[in-house]
Coordinates of C-alpha atoms in Angstrom, one line a residue:
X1 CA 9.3 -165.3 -51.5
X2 CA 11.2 -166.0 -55.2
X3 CA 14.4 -165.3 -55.4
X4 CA 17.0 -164.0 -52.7
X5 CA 18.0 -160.8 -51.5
X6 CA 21.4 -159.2 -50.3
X7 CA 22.2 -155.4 -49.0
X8 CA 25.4 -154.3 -46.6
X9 CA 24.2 -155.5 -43.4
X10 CA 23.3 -158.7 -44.8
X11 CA 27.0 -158.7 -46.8
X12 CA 28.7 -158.0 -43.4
X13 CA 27.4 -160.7 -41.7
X14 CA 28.3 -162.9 -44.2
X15 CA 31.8 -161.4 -44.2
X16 CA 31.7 -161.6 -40.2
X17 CA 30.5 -165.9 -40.2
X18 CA 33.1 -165.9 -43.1
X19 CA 36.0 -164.6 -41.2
X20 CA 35.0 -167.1 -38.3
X21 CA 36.4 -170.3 -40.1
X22 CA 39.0 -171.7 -39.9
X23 CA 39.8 -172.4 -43.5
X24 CA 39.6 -170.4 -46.6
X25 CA 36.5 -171.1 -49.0
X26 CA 36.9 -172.9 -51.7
X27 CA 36.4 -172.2 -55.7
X28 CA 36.0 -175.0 -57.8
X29 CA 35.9 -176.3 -61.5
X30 CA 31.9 -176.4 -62.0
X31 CA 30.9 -176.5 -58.5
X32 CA 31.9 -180.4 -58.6
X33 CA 32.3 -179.7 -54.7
X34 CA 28.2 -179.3 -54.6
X35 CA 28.3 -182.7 -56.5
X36 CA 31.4 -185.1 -55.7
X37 CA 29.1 -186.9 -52.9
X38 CA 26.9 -187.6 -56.0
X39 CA 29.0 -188.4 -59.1
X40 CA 32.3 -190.1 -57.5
X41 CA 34.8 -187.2 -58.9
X42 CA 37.2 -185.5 -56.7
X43 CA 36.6 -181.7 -56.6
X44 CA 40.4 -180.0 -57.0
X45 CA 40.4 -176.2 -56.3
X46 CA 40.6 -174.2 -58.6
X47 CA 41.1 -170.8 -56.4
X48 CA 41.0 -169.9 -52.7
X49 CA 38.9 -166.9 -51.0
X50 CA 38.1 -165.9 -47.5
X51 CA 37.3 -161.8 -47.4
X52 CA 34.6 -160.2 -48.8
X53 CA 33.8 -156.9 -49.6
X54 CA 30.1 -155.1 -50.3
X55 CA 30.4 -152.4 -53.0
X56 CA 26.9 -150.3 -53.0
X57 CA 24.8 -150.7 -56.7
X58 CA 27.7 -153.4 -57.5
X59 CA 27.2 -156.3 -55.1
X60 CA 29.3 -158.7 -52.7
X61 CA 33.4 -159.2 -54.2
X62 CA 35.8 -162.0 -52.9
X63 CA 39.2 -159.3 -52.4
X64 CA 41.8 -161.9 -51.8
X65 CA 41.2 -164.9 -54.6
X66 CA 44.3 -167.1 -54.5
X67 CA 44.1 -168.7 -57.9
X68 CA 46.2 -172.0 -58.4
X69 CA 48.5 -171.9 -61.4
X70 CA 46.3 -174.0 -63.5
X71 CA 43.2 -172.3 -62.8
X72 CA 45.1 -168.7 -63.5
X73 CA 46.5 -170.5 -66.5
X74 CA 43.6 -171.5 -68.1
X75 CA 41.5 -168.0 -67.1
X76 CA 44.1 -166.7 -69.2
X77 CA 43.5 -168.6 -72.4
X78 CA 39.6 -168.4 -72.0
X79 CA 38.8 -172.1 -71.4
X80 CA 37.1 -170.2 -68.3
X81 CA 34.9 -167.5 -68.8
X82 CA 33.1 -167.0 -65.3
X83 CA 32.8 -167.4 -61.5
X84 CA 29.4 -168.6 -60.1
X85 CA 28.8 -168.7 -56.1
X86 CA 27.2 -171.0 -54.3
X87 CA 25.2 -169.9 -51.2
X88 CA 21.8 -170.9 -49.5
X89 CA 19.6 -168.3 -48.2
X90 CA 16.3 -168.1 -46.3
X91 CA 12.8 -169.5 -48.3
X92 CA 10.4 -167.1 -47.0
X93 CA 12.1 -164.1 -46.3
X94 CA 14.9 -164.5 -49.2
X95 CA 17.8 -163.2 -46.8
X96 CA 21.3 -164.9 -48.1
X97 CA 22.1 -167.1 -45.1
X98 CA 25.5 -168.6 -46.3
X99 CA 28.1 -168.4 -48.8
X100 CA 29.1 -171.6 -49.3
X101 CA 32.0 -171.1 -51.9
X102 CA 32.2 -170.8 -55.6
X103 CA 32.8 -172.2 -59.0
X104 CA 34.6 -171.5 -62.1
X105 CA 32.1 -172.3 -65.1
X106 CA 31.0 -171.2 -68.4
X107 CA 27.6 -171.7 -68.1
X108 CA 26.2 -169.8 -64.8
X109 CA 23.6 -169.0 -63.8
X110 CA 23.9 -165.3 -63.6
X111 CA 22.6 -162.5 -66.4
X112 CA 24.9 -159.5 -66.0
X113 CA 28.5 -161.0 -64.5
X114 CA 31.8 -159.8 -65.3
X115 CA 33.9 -162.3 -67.3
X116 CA 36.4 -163.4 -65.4
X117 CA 39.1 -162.2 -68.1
X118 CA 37.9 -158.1 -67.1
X119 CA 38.9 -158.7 -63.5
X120 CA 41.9 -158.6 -61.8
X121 CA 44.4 -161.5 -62.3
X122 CA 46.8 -161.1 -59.4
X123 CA 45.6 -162.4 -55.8
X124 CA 43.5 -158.8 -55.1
X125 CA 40.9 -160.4 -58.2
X126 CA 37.6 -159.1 -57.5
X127 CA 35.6 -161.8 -58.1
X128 CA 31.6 -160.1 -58.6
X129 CA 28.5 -161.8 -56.3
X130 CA 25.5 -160.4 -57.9
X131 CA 23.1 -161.6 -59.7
X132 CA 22.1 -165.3 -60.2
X133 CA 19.4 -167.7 -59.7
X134 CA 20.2 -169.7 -56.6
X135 CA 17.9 -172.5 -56.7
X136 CA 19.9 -175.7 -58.0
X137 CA 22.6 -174.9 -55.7
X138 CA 20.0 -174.2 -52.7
X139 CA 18.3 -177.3 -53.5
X140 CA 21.0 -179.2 -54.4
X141 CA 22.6 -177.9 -50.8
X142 CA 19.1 -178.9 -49.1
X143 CA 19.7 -182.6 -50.0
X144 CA 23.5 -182.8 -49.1
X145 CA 22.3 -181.6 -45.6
X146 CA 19.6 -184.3 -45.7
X147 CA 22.0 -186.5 -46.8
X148 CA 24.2 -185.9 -44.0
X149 CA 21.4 -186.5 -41.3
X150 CA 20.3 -189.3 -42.8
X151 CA 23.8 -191.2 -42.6
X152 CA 24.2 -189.7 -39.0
X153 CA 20.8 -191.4 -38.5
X154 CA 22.0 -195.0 -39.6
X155 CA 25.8 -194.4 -38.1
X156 CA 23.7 -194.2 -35.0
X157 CA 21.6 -197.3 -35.5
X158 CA 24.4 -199.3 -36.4
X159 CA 25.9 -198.6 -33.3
X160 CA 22.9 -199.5 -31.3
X161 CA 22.9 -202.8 -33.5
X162 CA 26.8 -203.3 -32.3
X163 CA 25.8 -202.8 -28.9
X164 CA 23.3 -205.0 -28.8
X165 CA 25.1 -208.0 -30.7
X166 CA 27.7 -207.4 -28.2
X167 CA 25.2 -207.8 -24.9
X168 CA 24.2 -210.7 -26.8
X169 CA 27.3 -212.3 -27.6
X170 CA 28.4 -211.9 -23.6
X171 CA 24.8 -213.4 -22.2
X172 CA 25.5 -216.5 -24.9
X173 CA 29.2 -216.7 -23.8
X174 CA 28.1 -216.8 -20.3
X175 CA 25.4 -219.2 -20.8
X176 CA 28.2 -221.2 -22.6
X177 CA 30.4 -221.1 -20.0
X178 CA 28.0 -222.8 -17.3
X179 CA 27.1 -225.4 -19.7
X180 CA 30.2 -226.6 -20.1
X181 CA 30.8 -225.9 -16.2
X182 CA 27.5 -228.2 -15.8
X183 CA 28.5 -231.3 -17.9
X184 CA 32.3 -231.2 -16.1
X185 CA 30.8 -231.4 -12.5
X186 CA 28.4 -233.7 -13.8
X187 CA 31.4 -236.1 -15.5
X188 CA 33.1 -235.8 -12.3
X189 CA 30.3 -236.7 -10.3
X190 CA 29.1 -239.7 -12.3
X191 CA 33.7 -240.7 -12.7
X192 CA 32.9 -240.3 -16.8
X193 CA 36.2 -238.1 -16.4
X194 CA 38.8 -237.4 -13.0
X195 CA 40.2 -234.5 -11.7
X196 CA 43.3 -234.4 -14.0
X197 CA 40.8 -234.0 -16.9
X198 CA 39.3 -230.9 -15.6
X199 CA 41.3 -228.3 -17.2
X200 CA 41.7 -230.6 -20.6
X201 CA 37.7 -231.0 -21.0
X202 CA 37.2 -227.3 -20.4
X203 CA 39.8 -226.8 -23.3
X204 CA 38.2 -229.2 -25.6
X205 CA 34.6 -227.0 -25.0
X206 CA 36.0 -224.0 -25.6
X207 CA 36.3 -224.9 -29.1
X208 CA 34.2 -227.6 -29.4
X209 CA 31.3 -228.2 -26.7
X210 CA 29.8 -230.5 -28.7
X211 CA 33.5 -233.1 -29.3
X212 CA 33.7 -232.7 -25.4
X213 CA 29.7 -233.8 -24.9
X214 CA 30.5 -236.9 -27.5
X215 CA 33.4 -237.3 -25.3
X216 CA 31.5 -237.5 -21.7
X217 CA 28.7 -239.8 -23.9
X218 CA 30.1 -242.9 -22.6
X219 CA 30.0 -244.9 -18.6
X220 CA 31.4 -244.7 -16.0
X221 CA 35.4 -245.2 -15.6
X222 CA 34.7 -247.0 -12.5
X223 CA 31.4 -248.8 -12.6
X224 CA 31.5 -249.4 -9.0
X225 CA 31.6 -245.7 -8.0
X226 CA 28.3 -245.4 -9.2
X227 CA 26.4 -247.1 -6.7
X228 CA 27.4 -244.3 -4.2
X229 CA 26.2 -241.5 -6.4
X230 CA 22.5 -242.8 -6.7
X231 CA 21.4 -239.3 -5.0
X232 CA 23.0 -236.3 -5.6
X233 CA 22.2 -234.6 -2.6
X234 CA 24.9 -234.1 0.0
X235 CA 24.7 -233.3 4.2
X236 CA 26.1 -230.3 5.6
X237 CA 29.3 -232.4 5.9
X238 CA 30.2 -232.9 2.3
X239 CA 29.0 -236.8 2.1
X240 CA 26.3 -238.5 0.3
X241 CA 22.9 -239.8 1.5
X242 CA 24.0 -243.7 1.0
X243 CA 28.5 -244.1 1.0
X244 CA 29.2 -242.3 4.0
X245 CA 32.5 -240.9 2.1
X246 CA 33.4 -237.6 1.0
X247 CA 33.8 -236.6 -2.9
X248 CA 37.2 -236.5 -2.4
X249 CA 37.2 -240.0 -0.9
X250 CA 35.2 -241.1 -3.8
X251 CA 37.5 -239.4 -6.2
X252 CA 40.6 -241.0 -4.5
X253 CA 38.6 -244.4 -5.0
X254 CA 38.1 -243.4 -8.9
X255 CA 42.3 -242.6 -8.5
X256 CA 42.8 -246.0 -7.2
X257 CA 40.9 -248.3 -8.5
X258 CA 39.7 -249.4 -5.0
X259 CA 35.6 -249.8 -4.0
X260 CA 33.7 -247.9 -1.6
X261 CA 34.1 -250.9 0.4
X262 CA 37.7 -251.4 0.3
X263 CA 38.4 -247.6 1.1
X264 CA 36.1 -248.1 4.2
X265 CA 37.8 -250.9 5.4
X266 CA 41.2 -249.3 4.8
X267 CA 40.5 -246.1 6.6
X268 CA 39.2 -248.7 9.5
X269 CA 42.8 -250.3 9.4
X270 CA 44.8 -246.7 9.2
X271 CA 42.7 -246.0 12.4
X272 CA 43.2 -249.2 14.2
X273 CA 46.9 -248.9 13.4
X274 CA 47.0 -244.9 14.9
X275 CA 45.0 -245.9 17.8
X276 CA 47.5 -248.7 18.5
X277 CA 50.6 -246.4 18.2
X278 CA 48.7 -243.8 20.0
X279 CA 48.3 -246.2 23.3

């Protein structure tokens, strides 16, 4: 259907979705609300409406137009001439759907509409919806609603982008975080670093893993540990395959500067001595 189409029942229920809001609708300087989004300008208001009321053969009147002082101000001296509405309305059966607001302009788009200058200049103004041809503003509405969906649409990708850049931040910080884990226990095992370095290498990787692998790159502290770690696999008692001492022995042998050897002697010594106290 061309065109739109408006009668009382269709005028109440705009009154009725009208009355419904919380805020009063707005009238602009040449609808620069419809196009602010497009152009960059702000929009002030010129005016502010919320009641409506259908006169039969007339058409639909705002009753309670709160013009600001500039706008009522320059009505006065005929820099504006008219007030054009803005609405949307149904494309194939023509029904008005929406007022949206309106704008003061002196080019509308309307053939037979008061001048603003024969209406009412106190707050009661009746400001005439009549007659106009709609289609700019119902496109022009169209798009801003598209507009709107469309930046929803990425809003919600971009999250989903967030998200994900978080899960993989976390998997890389944990993978991180046993590398550096790795290389520690491996230093320790191989005395490239002793237990009182623990908590300074895992400083040193969590800002720079690769200083703290350039810092493991180098032999043993105590060559002659290293004999003992040939094989990595321990018994159910905590010892190696081939020293017969614990890792803590062996760390207490890195701590000393004493050999597998001389450890095993010395615990042979501590026991003889015990044994000798003991009979």
């Amino acid at each position: 259907m061309d065109g739109w189409f408006i009668d009382a029942e269709i005028a109440a229920e705009l009154n009725e979705k009208i009355k419904m809001r919380n805020v009063r609708l707005p009238i602009d300087y040449e609808h620069q609300s419809m196009l602010s989004a497009f152009n960059g300008k702000p929009a002030p208001a010129a005016g502010w409406f919320k009641n409506l009321e259908w006169r039969e053969g007339e058409g639909l009147f705002a009753v309670d137009v709160e013009w600001t002082d500039k706008a009522r101000e320059m009505i006065k001296t005929g820099e504006y001439r008219y007030l054009s509405p803005v609405f949307s309305y149904h494309p194939e059966t023509g029904v008005i759907t929406n007022l949206l607001g309106a704008g003061i302009t002196n080019t509308p788009g309307l053939d037979s509409i008061a001048p603003l200058s024969a209406l009412k200049a106190e707050s009661a103004t009746h400001a005439a919806v009549k007659t106009t041809d709609p289609d700019p503003f119902v496109r022009l509405d169209a798009l801003m609603r598209e507009n709107r969906e469309i930046m929803v649409a990425l809003h919600a990708k971009a999250d989903e982008a967030a998200k994900a850049q978080r899960e993989v931040t976390a998997i890389r910080q944990k993978m991180r975080a046993s590398e550096i884990e790795a290389l520690i226990e491996d230093a320790l095992n191989d005395v490239r670093i002793l237990p009182a370095h623990v908590e300074a290498a895992r400083r040193l990787a969590s800002t720079d893993v690769e200083a703290l692998k350039t810092l493991l790159d180098r032999p043993p502290i105590f060559p002659a540990l290293l004999g003992m770690q040939s094989s990595r696999m321990r018994d159910p008692g905590g010892t190696t395959n081939n020293s017969g001492l614990t890792t803590e022995e062996r760390r207490i042998c890195a701590l000393t500067g004493r050999t597998p050897q001389q450890f095993v002697e010395l615990k042979r010594t501590f026991a003889a001595e015990d044994s000798g106290l003991t009979d």
